[in-house]
C-alpha positions as protocol buffer text, in pm:
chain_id: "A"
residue {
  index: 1
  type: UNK
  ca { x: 0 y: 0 z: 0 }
}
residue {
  index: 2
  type: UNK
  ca { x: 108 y: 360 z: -103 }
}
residue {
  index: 3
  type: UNK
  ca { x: -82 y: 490 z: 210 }
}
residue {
  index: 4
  type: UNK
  ca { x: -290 y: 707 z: -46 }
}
residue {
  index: 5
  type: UNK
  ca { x: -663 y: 779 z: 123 }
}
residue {
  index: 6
  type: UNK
  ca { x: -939 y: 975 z: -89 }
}
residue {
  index: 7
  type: UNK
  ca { x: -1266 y: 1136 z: 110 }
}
residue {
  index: 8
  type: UNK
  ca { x: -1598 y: 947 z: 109 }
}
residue {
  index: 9
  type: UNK
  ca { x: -1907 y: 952 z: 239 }
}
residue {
  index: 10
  type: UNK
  ca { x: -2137 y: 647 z: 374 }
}
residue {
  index: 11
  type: UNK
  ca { x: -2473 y: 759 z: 324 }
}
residue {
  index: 12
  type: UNK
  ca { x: -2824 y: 541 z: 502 }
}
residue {
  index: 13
  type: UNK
  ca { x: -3016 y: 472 z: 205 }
}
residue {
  index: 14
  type: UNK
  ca { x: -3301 y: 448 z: 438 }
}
residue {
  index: 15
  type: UNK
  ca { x: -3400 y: 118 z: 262 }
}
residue {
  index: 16
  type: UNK
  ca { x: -3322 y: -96 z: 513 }
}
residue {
  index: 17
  type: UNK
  ca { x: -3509 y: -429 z: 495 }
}
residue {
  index: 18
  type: UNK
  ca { x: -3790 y: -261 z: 247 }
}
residue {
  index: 19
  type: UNK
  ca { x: -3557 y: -320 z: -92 }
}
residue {
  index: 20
  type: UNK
  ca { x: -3324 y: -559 z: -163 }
}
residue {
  index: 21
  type: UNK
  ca { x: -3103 y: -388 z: -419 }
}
residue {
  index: 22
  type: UNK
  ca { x: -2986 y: -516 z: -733 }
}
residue {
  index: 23
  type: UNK
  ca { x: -2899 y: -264 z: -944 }
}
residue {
  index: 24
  type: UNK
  ca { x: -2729 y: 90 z: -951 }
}
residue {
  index: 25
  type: UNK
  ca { x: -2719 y: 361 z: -1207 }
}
residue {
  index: 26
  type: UNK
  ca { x: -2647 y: 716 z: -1203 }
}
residue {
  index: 27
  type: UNK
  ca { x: -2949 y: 947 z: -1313 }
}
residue {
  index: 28
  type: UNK
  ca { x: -2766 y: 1294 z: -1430 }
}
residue {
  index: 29
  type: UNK
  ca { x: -3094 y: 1442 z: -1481 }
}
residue {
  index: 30
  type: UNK
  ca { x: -3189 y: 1387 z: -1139 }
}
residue {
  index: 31
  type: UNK
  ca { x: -2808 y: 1423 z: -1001 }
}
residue {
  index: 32
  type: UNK
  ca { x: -2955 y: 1074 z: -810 }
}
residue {
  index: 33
  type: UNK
  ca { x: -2869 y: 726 z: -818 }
}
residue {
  index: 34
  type: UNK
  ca { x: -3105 y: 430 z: -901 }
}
residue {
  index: 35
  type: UNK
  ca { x: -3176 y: 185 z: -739 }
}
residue {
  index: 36
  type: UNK
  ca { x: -3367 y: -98 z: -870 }
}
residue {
  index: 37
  type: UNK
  ca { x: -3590 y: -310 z: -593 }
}
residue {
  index: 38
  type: UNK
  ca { x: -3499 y: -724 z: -666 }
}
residue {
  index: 39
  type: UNK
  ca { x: -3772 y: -786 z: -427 }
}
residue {
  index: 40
  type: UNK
  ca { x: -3960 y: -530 z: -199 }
}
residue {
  index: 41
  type: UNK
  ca { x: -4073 y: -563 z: 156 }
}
residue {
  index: 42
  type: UNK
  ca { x: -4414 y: -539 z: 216 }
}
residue {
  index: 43
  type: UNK
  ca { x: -4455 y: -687 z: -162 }
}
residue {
  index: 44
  type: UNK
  ca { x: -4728 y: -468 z: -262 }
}
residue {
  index: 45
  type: UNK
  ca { x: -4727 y: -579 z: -647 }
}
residue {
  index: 46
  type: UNK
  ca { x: -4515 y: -318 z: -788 }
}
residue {
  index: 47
  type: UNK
  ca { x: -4165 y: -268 z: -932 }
}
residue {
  index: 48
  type: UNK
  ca { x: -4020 y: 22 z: -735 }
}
residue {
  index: 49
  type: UNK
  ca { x: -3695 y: 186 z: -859 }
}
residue {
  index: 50
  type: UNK
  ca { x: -3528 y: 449 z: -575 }
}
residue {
  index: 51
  type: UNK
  ca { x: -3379 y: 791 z: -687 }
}
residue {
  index: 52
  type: UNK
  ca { x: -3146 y: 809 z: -416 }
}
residue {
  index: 53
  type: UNK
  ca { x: -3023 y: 1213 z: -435 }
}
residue {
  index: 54
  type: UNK
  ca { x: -2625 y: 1280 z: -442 }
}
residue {
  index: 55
  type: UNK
  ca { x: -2658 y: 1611 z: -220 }
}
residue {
  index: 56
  type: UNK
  ca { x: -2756 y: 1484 z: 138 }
}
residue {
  index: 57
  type: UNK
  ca { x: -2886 y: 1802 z: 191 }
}
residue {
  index: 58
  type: UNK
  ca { x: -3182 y: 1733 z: -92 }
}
residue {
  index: 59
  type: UNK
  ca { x: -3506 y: 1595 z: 47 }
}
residue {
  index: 60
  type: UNK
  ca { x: -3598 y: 1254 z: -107 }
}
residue {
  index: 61
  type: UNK
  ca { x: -3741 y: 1193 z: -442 }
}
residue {
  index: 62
  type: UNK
  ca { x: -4060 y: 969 z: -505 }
}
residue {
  index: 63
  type: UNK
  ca { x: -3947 y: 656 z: -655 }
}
residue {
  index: 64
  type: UNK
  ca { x: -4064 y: 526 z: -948 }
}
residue {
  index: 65
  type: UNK
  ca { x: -4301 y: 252 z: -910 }
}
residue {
  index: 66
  type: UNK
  ca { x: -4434 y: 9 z: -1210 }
}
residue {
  index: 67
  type: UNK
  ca { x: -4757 y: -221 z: -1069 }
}
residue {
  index: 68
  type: UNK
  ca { x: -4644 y: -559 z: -1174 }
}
residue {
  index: 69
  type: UNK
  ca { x: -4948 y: -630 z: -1389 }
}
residue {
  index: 70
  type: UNK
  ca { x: -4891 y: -361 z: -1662 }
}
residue {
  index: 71
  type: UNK
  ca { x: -4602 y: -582 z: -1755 }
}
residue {
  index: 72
  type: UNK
  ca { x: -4763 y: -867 z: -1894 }
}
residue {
  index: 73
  type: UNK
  ca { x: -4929 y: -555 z: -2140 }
}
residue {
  index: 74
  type: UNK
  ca { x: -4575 y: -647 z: -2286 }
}
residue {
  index: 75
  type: UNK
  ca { x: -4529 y: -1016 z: -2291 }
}
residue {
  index: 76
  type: UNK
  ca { x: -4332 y: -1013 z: -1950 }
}
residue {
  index: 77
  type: UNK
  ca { x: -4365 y: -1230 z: -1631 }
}
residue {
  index: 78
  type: UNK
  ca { x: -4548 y: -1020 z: -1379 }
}
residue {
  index: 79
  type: UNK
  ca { x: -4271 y: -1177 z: -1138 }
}
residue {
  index: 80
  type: UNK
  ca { x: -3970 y: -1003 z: -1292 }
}
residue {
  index: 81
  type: UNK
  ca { x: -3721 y: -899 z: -1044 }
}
residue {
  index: 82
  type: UNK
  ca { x: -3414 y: -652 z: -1167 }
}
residue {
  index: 83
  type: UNK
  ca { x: -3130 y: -787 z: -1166 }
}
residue {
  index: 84
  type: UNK
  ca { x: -2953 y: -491 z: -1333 }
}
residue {
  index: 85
  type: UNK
  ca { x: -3058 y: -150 z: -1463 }
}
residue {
  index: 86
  type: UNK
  ca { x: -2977 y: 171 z: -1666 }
}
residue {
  index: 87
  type: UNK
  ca { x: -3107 y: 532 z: -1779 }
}
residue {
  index: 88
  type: UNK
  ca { x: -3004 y: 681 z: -2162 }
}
residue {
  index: 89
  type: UNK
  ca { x: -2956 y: 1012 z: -2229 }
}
residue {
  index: 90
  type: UNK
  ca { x: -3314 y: 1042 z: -2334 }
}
residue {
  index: 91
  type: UNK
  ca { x: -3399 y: 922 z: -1991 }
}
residue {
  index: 92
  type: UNK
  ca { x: -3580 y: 574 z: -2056 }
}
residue {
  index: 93
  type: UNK
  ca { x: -3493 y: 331 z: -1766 }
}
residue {
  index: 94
  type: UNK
  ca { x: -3350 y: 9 z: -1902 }
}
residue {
  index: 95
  type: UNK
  ca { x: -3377 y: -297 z: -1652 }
}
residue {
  index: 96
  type: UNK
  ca { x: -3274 y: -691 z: -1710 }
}
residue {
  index: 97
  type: UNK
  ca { x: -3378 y: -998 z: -1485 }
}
residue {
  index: 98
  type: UNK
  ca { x: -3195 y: -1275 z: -1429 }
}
residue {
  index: 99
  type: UNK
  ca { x: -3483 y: -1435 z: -1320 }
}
residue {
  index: 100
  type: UNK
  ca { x: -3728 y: -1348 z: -1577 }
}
residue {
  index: 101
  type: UNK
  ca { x: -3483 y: -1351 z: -1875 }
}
residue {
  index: 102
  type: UNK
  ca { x: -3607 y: -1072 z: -1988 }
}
residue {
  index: 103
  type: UNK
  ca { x: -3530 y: -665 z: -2055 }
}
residue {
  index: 104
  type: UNK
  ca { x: -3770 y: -399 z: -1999 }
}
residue {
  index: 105
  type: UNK
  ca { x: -3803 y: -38 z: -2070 }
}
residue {
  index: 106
  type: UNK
  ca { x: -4001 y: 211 z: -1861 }
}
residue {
  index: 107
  type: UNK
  ca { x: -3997 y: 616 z: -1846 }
}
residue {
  index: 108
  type: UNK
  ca { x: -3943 y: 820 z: -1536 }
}
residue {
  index: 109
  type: UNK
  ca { x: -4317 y: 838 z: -1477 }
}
residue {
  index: 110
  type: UNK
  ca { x: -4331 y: 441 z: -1438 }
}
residue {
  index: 111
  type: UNK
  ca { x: -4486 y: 363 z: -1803 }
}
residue {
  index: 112
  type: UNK
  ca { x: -4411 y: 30 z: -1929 }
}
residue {
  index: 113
  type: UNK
  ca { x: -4262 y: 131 z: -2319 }
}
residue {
  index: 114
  type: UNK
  ca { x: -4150 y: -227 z: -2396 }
}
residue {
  index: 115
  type: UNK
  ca { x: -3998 y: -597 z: -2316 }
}
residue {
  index: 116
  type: UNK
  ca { x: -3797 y: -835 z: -2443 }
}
residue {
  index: 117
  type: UNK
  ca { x: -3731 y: -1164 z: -2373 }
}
residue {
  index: 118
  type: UNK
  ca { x: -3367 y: -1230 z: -2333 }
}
residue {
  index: 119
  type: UNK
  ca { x: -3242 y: -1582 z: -2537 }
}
residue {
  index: 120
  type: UNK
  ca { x: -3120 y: -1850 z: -2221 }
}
residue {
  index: 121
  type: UNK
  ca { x: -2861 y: -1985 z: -2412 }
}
residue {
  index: 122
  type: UNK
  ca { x: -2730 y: -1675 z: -2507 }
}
residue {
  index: 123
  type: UNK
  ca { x: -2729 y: -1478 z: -2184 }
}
residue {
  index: 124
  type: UNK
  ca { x: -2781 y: -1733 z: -1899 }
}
residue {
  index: 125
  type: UNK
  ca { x: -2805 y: -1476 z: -1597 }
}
residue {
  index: 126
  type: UNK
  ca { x: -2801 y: -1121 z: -1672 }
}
residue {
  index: 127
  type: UNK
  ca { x: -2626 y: -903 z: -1386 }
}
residue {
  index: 128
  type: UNK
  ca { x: -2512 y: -561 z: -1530 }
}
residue {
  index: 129
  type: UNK
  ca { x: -2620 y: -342 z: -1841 }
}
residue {
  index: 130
  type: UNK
  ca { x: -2436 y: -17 z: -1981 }
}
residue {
  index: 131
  type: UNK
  ca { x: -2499 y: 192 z: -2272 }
}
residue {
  index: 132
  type: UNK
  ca { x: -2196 y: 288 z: -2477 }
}
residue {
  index: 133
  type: UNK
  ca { x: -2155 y: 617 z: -2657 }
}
residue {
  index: 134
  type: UNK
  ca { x: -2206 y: 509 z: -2976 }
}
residue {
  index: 135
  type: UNK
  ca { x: -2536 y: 331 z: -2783 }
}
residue {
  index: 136
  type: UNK
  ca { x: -2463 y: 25 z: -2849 }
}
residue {
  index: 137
  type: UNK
  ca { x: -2576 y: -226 z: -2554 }
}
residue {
  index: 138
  type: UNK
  ca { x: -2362 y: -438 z: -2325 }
}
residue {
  index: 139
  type: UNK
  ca { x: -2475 y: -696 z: -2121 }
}
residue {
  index: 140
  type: UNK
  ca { x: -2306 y: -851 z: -1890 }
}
residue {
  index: 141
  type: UNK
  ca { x: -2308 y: -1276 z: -1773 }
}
residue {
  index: 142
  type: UNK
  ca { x: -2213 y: -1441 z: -1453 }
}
residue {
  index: 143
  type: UNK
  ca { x: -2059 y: -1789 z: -1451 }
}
residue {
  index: 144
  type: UNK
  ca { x: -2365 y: -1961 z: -1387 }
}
residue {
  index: 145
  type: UNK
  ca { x: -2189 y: -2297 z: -1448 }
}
residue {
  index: 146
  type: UNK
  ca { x: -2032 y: -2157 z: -1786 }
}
residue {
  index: 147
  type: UNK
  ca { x: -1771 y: -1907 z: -1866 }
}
residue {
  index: 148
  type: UNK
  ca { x: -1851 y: -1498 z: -1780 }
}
residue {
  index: 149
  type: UNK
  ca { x: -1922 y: -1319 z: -2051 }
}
residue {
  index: 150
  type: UNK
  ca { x: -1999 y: -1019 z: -2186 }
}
residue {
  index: 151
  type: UNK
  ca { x: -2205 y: -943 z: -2506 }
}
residue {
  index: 152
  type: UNK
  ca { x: -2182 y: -592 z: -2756 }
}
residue {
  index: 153
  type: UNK
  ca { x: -2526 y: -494 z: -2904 }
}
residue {
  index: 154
  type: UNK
  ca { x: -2439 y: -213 z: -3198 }
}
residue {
  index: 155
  type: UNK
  ca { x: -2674 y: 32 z: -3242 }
}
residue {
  index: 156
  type: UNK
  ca { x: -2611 y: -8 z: -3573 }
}
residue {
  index: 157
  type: UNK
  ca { x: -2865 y: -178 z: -3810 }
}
residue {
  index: 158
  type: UNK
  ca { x: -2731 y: -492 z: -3970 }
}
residue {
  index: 159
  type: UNK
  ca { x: -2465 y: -528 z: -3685 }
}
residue {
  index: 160
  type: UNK
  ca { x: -2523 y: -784 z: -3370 }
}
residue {
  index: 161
  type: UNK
  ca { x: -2827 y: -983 z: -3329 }
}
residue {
  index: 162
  type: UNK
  ca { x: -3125 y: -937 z: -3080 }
}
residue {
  index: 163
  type: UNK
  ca { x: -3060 y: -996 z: -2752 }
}
């Protein structure tokens, strides 16, 4: 060790028990992080996403909460649990499950915009997204009893396949 330090800050979510968290993203619109719920405690039947604020001096921000049943408006398992998540530029939340094998796409507001199943053999357990500059989309693979891996989606028509 070089004995180098740099500040931080520890910061109570205030989640406690109530969200187990499985994703992180940072919301630049918002100057907030999000934080996608795996599972919720009570359950109360919706997908909530927390917009944790930066500045620990700004009250909290309503999270963004998607009732479970508007999903299956878009061929998804009402059961889907984030496993990972994202926000573009234009400020559509991107989330994967694991669980669900699946991707879906919701605004700020909580509107489901789409899903997509996610192929099994292809991406066996989905644990981080990210959006490249050229917005092409990476997902990432645990082990899962095969190798890691992660997987380029180009932006680009004619380039990459579906996930």
């Amino acid at each position: 060790e070089d004995g180098e330090r740099v500040p931080f800050r520890v910061t109570d979510t205030g989640l406690g028990g109530a969200c187990e968290v499985e994703g992180l993203d940072y919301d630049a619109t918002d100057a907030a992080l999000l934080a996608a719920c795996k599972t919720t405690r009570p359950d109360r039947d919706v997908l909530v996403v927390h917009r944790l604020p930066l500045d620990p001096t700004r009250g909290a921000l309503e999270p963004i909460e998607v009732p479970r049943s508007r999903l299956e408006s878009v061929g998804l398992d009402p059961d889907f649990a984030p496993s990972a998540i994202l926000v573009d530029s234009w400020g559509t939340l991107v989330l994967a499950s694991a669980r669900s094998e699946a991707l879906l796409e919701i605004d700020r507001e909580g509107h489901v915009l789409s899903g997509r199943p996610l192929a099994r053999a292809r991406h066996p357990q989905v644990e981080g997204l990210a959006l490249t500059k050229d917005l092409a989309l990476v997902l990432s693979d645990e082990k899962n009893g095969r190798d890691a891996r992660i997987t380029v989606y180009s932006s680009r028509a004619g380039e990459g396949r579906a996930p």
